[in-house]
Coordinates of C-alpha atoms in Angstrom, one line a residue:
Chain A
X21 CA 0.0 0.0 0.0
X22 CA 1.4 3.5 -1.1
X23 CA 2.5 5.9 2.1
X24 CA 0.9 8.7 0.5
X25 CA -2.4 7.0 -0.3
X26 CA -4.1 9.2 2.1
X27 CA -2.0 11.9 1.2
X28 CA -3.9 15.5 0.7
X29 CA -1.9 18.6 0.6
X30 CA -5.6 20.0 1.7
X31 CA -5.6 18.0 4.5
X32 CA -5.4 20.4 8.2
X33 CA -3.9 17.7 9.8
X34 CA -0.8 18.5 7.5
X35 CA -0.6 22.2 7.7
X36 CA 1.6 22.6 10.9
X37 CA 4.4 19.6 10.7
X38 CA 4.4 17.8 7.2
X39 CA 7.7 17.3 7.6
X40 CA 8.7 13.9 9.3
X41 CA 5.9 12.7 6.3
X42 CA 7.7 14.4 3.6
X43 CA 10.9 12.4 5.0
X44 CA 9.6 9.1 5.0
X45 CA 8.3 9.5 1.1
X46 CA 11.1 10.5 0.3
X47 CA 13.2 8.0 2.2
X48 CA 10.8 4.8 1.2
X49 CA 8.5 5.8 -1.7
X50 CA 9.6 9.0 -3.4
X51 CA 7.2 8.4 -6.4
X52 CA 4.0 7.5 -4.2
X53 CA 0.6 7.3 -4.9
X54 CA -2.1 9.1 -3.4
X55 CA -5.8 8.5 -4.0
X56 CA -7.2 12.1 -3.3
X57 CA -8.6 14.1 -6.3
X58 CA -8.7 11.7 -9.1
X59 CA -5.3 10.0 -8.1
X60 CA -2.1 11.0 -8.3
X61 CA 1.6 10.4 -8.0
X62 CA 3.5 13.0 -5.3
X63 CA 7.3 13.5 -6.1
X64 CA 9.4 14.3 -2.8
X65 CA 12.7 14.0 -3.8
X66 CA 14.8 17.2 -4.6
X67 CA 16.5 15.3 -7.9
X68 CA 13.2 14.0 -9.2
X69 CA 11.7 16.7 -9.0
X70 CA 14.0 18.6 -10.7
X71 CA 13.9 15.9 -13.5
X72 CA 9.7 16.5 -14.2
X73 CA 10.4 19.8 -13.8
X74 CA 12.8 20.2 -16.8
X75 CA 11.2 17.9 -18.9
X76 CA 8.3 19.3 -20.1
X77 CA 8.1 17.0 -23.4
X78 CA 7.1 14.2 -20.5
X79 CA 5.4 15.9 -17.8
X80 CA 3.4 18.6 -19.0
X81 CA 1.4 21.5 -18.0
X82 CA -1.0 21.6 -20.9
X83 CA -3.9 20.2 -18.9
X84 CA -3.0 22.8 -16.0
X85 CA -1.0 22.8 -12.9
X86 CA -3.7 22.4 -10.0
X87 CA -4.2 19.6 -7.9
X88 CA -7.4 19.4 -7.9
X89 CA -7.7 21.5 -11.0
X90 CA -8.2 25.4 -10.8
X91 CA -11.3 26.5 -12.1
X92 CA -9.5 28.2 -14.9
X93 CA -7.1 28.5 -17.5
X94 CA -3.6 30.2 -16.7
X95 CA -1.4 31.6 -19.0
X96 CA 1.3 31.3 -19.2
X97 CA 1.7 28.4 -17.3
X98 CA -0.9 26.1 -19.1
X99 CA 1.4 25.7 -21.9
X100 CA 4.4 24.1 -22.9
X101 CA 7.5 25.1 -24.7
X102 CA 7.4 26.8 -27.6
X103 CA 4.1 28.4 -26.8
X104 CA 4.9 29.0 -22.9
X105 CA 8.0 31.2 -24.0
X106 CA 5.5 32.7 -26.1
X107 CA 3.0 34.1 -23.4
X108 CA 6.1 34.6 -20.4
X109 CA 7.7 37.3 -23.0
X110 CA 5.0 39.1 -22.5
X111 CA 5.1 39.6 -19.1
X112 CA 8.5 38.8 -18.2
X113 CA 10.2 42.4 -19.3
X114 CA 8.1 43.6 -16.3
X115 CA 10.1 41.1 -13.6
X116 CA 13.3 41.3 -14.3
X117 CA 15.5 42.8 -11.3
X118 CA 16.3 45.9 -13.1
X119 CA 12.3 46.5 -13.3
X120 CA 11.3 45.6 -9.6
X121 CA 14.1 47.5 -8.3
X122 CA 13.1 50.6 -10.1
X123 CA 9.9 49.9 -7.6
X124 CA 11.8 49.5 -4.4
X125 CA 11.4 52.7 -3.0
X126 CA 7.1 52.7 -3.8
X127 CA 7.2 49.7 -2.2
X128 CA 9.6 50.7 0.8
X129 CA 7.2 53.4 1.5
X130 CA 4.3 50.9 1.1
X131 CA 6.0 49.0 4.0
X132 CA 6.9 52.5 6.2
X133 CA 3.4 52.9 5.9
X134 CA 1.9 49.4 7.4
X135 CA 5.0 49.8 10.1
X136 CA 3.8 53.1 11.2
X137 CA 0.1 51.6 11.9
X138 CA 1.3 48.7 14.0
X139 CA 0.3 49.1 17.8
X140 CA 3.2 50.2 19.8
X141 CA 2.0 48.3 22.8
X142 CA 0.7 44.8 23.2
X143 CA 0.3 42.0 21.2
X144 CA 0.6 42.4 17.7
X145 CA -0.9 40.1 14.7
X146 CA 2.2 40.5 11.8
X147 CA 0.5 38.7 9.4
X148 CA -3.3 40.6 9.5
X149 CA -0.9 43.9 9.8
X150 CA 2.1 43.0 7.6
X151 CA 2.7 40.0 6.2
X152 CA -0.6 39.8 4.3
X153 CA -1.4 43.6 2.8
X154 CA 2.5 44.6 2.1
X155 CA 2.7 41.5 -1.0
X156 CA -0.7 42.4 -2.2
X157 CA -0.8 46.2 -2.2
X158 CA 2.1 45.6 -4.2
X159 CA 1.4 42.7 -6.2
X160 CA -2.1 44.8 -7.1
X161 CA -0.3 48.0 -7.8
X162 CA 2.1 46.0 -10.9
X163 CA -1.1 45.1 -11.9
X164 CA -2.9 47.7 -12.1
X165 CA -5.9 47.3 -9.8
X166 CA -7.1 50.2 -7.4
X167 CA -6.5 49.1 -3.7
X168 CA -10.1 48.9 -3.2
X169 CA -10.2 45.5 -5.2
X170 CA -8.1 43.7 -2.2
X171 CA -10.9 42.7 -0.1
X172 CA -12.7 41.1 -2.5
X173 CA -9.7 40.1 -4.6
X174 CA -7.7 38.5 -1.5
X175 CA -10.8 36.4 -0.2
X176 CA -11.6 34.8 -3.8
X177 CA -7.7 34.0 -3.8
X178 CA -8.1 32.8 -0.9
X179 CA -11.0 30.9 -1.7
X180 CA -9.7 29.2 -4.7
X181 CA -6.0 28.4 -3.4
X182 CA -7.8 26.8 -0.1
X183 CA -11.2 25.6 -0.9
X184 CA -11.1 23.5 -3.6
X185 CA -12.1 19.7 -3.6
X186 CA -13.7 20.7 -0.2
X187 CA -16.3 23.6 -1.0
X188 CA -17.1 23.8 -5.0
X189 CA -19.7 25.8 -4.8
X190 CA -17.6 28.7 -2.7
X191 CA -14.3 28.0 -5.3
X192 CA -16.9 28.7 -8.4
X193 CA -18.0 31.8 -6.6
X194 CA -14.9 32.8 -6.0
X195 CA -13.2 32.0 -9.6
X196 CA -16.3 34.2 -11.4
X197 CA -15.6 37.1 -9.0
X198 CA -12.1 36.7 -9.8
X199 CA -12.8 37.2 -13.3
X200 CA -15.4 39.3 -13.6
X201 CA -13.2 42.0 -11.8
X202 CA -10.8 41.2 -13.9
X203 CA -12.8 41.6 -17.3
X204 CA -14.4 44.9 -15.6
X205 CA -11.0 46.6 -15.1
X206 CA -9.8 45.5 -18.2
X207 CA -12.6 47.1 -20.1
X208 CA -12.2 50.4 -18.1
X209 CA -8.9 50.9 -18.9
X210 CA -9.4 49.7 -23.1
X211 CA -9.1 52.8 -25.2
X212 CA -7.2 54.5 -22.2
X213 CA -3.4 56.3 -22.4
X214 CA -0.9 53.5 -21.0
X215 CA 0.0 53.0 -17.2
X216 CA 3.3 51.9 -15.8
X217 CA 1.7 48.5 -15.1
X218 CA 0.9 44.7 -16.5
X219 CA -2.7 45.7 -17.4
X220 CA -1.6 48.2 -20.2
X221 CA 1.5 45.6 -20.6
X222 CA -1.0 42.6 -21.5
X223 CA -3.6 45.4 -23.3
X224 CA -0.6 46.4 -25.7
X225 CA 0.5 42.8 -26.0
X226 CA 1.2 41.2 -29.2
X227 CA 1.8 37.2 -29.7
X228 CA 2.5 36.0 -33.3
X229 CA 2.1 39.2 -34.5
X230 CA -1.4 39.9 -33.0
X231 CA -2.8 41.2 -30.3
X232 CA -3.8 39.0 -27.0
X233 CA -7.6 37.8 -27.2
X234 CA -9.9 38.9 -24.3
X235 CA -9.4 35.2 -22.9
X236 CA -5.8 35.5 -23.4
X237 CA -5.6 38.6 -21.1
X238 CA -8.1 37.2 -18.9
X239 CA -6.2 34.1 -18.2
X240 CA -3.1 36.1 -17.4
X241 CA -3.9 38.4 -15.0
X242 CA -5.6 35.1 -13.2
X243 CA -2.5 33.8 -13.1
X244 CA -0.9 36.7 -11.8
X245 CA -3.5 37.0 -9.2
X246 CA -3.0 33.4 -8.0
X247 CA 0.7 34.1 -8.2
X248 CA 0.5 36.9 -6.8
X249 CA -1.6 38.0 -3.5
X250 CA -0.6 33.9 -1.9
X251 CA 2.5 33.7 -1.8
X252 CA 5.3 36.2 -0.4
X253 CA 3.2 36.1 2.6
X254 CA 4.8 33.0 3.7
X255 CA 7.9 33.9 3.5
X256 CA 7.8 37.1 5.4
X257 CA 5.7 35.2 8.1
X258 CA 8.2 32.3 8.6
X259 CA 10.9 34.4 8.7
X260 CA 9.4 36.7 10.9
X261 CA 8.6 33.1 13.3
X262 CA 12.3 32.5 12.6
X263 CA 13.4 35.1 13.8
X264 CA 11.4 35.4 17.1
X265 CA 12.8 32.5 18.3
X266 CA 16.4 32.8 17.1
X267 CA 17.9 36.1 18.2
X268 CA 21.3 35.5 17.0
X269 CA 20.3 35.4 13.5
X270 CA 18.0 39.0 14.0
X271 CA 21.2 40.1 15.4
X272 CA 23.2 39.2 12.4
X273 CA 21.0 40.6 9.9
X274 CA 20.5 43.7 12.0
X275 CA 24.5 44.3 11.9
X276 CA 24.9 43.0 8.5
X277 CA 21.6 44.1 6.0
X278 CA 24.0 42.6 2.9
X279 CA 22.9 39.3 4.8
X280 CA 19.5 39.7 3.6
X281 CA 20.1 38.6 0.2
X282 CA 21.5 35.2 0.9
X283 CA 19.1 34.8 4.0
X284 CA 15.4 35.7 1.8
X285 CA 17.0 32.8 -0.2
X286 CA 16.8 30.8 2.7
X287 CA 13.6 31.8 4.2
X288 CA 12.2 31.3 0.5
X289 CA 13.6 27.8 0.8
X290 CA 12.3 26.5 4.5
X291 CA 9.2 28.1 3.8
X292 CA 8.4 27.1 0.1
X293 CA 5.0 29.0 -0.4
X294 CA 3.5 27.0 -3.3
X295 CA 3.8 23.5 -1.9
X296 CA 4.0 22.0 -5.5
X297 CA 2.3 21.7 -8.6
X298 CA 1.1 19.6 -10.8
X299 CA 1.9 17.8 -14.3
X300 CA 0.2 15.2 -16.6
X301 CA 2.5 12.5 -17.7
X302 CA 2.3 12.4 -22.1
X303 CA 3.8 9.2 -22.8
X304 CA 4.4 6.2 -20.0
X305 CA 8.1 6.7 -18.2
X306 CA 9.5 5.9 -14.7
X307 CA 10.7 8.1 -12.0
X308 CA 13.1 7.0 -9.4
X309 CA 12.4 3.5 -11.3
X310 CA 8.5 4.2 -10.4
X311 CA 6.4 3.4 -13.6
X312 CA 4.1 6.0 -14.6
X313 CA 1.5 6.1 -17.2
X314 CA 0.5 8.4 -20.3
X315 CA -2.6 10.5 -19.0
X316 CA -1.0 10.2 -15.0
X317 CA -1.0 13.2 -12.9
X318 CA 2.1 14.0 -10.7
X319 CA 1.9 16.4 -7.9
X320 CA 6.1 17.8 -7.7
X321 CA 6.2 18.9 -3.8
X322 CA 9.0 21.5 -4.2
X323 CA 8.3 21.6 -0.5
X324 CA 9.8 18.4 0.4
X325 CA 12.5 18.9 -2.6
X326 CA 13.7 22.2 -0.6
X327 CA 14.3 19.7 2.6
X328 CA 15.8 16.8 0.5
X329 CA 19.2 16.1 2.5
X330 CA 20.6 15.0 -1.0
X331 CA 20.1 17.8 -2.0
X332 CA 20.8 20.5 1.0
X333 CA 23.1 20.3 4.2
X334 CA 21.1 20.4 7.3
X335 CA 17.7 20.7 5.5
X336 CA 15.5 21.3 8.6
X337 CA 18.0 24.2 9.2
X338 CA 17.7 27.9 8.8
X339 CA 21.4 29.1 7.0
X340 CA 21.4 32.5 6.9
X341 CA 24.0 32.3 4.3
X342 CA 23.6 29.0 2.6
X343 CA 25.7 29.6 -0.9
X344 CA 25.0 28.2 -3.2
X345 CA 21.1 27.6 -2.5
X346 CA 19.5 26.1 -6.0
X347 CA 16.0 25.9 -4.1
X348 CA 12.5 24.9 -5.3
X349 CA 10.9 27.9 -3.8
X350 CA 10.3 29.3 -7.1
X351 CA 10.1 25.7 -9.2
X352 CA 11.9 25.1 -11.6
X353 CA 12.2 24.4 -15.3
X354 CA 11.0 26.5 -17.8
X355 CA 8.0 27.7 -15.7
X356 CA 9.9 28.9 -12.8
X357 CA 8.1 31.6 -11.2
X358 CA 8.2 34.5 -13.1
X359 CA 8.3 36.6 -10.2
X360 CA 10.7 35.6 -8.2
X361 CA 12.5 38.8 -8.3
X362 CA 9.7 40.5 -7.1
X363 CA 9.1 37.9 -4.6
X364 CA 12.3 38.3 -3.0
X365 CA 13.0 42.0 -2.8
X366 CA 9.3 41.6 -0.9
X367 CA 11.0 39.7 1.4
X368 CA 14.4 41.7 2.0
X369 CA 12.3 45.1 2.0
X370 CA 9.8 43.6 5.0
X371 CA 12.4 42.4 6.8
X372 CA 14.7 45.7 6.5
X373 CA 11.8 47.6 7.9
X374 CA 10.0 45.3 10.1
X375 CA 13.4 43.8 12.2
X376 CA 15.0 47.8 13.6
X377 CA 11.1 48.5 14.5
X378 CA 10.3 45.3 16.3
X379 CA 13.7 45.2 17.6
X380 CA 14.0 42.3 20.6
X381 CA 10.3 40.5 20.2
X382 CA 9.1 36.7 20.5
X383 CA 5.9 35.0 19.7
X384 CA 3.1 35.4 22.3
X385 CA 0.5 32.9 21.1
X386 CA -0.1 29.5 18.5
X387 CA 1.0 29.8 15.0
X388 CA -1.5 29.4 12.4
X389 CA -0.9 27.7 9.3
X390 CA -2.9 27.9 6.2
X391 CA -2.5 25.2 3.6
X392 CA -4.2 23.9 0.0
X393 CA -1.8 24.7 -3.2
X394 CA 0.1 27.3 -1.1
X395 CA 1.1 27.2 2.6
X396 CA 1.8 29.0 5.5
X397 CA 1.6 30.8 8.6
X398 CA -1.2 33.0 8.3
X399 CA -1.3 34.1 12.0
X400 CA 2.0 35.2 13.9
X401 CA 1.0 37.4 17.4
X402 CA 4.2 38.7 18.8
X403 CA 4.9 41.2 21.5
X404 CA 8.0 43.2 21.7
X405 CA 10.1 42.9 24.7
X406 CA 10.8 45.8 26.6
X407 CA 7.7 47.4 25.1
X408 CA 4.5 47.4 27.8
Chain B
X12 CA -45.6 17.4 -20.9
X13 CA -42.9 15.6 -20.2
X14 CA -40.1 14.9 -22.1
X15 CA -37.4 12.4 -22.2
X16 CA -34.1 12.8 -20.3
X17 CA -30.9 13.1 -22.9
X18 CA -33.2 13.8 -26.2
X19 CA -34.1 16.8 -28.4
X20 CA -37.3 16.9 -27.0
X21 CA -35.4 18.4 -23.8
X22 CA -33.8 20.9 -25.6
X23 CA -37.0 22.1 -27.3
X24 CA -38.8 22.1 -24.5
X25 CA -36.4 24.5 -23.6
X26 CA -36.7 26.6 -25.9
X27 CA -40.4 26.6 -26.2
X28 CA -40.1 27.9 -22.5
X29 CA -37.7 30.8 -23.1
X30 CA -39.6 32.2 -26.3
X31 CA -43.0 31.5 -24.5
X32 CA -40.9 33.7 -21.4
X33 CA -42.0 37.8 -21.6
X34 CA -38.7 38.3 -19.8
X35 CA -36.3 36.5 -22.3
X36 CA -36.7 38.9 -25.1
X37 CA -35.1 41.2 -23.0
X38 CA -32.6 38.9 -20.9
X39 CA -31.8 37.3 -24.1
X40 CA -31.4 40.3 -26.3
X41 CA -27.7 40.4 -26.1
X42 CA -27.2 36.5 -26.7
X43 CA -26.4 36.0 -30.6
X44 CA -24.7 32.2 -30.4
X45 CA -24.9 29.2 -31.3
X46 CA -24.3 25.8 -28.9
X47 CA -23.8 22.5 -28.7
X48 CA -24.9 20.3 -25.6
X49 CA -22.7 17.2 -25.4
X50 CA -23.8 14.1 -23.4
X51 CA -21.3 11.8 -22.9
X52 CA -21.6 8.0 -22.5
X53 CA -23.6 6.2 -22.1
X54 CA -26.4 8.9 -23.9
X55 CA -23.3 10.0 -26.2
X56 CA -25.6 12.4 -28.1
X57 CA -25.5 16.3 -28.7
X58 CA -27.9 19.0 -28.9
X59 CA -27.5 22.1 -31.5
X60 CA -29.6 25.3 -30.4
X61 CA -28.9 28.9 -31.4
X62 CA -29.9 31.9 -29.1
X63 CA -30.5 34.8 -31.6
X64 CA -30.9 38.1 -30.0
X65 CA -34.1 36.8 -27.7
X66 CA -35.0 33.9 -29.3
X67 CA -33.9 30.1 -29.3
X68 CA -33.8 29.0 -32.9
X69 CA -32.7 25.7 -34.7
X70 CA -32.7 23.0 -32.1
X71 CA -32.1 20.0 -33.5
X72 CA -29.6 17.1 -32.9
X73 CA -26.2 18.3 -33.5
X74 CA -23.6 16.7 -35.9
X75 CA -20.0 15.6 -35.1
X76 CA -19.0 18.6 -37.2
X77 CA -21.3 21.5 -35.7
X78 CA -19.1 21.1 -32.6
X79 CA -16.1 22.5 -34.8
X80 CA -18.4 25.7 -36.1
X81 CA -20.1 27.1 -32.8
X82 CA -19.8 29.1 -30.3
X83 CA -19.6 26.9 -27.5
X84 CA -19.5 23.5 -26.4
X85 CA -20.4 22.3 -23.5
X86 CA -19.7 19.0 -22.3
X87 CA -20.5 16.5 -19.3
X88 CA -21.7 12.9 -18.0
X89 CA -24.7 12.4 -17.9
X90 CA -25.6 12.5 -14.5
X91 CA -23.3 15.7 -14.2
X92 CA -26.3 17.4 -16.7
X93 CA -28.9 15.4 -14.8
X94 CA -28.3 17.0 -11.6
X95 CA -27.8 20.8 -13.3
X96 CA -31.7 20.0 -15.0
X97 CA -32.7 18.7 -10.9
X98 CA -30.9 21.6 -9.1
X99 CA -29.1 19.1 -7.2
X100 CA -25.5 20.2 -9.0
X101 CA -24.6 24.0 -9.0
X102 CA -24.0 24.8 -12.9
X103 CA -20.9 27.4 -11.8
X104 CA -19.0 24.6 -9.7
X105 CA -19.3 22.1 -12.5
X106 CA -17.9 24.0 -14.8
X107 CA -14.9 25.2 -12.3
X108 CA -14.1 21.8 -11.2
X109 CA -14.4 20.6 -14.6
X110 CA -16.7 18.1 -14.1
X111 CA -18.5 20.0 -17.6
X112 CA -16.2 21.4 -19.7
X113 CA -16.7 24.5 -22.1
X114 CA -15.3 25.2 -25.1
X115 CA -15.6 28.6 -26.2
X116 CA -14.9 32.2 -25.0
X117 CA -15.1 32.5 -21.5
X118 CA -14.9 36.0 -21.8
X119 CA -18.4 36.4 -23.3
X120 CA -19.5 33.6 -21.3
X121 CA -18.4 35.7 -18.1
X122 CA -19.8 38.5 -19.4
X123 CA -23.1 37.3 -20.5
X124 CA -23.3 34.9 -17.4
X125 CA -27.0 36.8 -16.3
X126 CA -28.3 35.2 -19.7
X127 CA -26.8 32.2 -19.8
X128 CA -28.0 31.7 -16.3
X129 CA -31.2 32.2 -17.2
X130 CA -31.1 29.7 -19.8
X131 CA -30.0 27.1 -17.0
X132 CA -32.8 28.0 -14.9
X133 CA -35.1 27.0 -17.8
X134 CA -33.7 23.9 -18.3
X135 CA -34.7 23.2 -14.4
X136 CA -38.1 24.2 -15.4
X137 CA -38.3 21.4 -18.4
X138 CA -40.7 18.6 -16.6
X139 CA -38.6 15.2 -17.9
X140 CA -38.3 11.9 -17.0

């Protein structure tokens, strides 16, 4: 009987310590089955997952990358070479480090801004206050929505990333509020001078020499979306955890900020936000000697990959400066998360302002973990010593 | 009168009951495409209907090729349609957990949604068996 035949990334029981799991896959079944939504094969180890990852002729993303499906297309990452270079051209130019870090000081105000609203005294909820609105103001600001969308735009997100297989009828409610918002803001802004963001990017677009269908734009700014407003989060909350309990690493990257860029690798890493995605085998192949069939889903679990010991000294481990650090936290291949860049500087510019503020502070209450296709701490009350 | 589950009676009835609707005209008014219903096994058949500007036109059973010249396709099991037509299955969730699939825009679906909602509600109405 397969070890992961019960196995449900959805599953609560899951959310706070999947790791001694994840070990034992990848120790005794690395290519295991699991019977949950339709049935599937979960990849743990670091190497095999790099192998699906890269190989997109065999494992594709055609069919789409949710497990259980998400209610609709994504572009670009419901293709497959050539088309997929295709469709990440087009919004690429707008990732790249040069362009986020022409952003950094918007978005280091963004985060002055939430800092200067935190309580000064008592208890204090990082991710209701930090953690969640700093990645979306700014994810919806590249975009080009008004801030006024997050409510509604967060809790579909939400919705969708956490509900499905468990409440269809909330995840359909959720996916057409999604995209009718989107559709509406894309028809305000048709006909309209350019803005310095992805809407008049994918408006202007061009693929094959014409321009993006309503579908295709609709489709991409899902994705980006999904990508998105679920994410950074985690990382900013687990290091934020981290860093409550170990002091000697706040202290380092308090007296050395250069630390930040190998250490948001790291946090990136242990935390892995998008647990892992999802591929449909084309013709039949094995894995790790596992036979898999054409028409198979596999479920690549770049979270256990970031904690493969063959992979990674000291796995369970928070390095500040692990070099090199060729993590999953982004996946891998040719659909490697297109904003990574943006991801990270998030993550260094959160931590730059958050850490001198909060200065010596520890966790005051239970962590709370979200899961589904991403995961993470979604609740992180703190109090700062030496503050009343 | 009833008609049988999985035929073109259904899909007539249907239609009798939009353009028979005083509302439609205008609900409908913006509609101008054409469909095809596909049942998969064990029915296996498909239904052709047109929605032309407030009016449901040319039902009939559809061909192997009309799926390749409309508008839309939709497509589902049997008992995934069967529940839609009984209110048991919510028409939005089958379609976002793929349990029907549509082939089509889904921009003009989304942003006729009110229409083709009411179009769904009439097939609840349809008294089969």
């Amino acid at each position: 009987m397969s070890l992961a035949r019960d196995y449900d990334h959805f599953d609560p029981g899951l959310l706070a310590d999947p790791y001694g799991f994840w070990a034992e896959l990848r120790e005794n079944e690395p290519v295991a089955r699991s019977d949950h939504h339709g049935g599937f094969w979960v990849v743990s180890r670091y190497a095999d997952i790099m192998q699906a990852a890269c190989d997109p002729a065999t494992f594709s993303s055609r069919d789409g990358t949710g497990t259980p499906p998400i209610p609709t297309k994504l572009l670009p990452i419901d293709t497959d070479p050539p088309l997929h270079q295709k469709y990440r051209k087009i919004i690429s130019p707008s990732f790249t480090p040069q362009a986020v870090r022409a952003q950094e000081g918007e978005w280091r105000s963004l985060a002055k801004e939430l800092i200067a609203a935190l309580p000064t005294e008592g208890d204090i909820e990082l991710c209701s206050a930090f953690a969640v609105p700093f990645p979306q103001q700014v994810a919806l600001r590249m975009i080009g929505f008004p801030d006024d969308d997050r409510p509604d735009l967060a809790r579909w997100i939400d919705d969708i990333t956490r509900l499905r297989g468990i409440d269809d009828e909330k995840v359909a409610e959720a996916a057409m509020g999604v995209m009718l918002r989107i559709i509406e803001r894309l028809e305000e802004r048709r006909g309209q001078p350019p803005r310095e963001d992805l809407i008049s990017v994918l408006l202007e677009a061009q693929i094959d020499g014409r321009p993006l269908d309503d579908d295709e734009q609709l489709f991409t700014m899902t994705l980006l979306l999904l990508g998105g407003l679920d994410t950074t989060t985690s990382a900013i909350a687990l290091a934020l955890a981290h860093l409550a309990d170990h002091p000697d690493d706040r202290a380092r990257l308090l007296a050395d900020p250069e630390l930040l860029e190998t250490a948001v690798e790291e946090f990136v890493r242990v935390a892995t936000p998008v647990q892992g995605l999802g591929r449909t085998v084309t013709r039949d192949t094995t894995l790790s000697g596992c036979p898999l069939q054409e028409g198979d889903r596999v479920f690549l679990l770049w979270a256990s990959g970031n904690r493969d010991p063959r992979a990674f000294d000291r796995p369970e481990e928070v390095v500040l400066d692990r070099h090199p650090n060729h993590h999953l936290g982004f996946g891998a291949g040719p659909h490697r998360c297109v904003g990574s860049h943006a991801g990270k500087l998030m993550v260094k510019i959160a931590l730059a302002a958050l850490l001198p503020w909060l200065g010596d502070y520890r966790i005051s209450g239970e962590l709370g973990w979200v899961g589904g296709e991403t995961r993470g701490l979604r609740h992180l009350l703190v109090h700062r010593v030496n503050h009343a | 009168m009833t008609v049988k589950f999985g035929t073109v009676d259904f899909y007539q009835a249907m239609a009798d009951q939009l353009n028979g609707d005083p509302a439609w005209p205008e609900i409908g008014k913006d509609l101008s495409y054409s469909m095809v219903y596909v049942f998969t096994d064990p029915v296996d058949k498909r239904f052709y209907a047109v929605f032309d500007l407030g009016k449901v036109t040319g039902v009939r059973e559809a061909t192997e090729a009309d799926a390749d010249g409309v508008d839309f396709v939709i497509t589902g099991p049997p008992d995934v349609w069967r529940g839609i037509f009984e209110k048991k299955i919510n028409p939005t969730a089958a379609l976002t957990t793929g349990k029907m699939k549509v082939k089509g825009k889904m921009t003009t679906l989304l942003k006729n949604m009110k229409a083709f909602s009411y179009v769904i509600e009439a097939m609840t109405k349809v008294d089969f068996e």
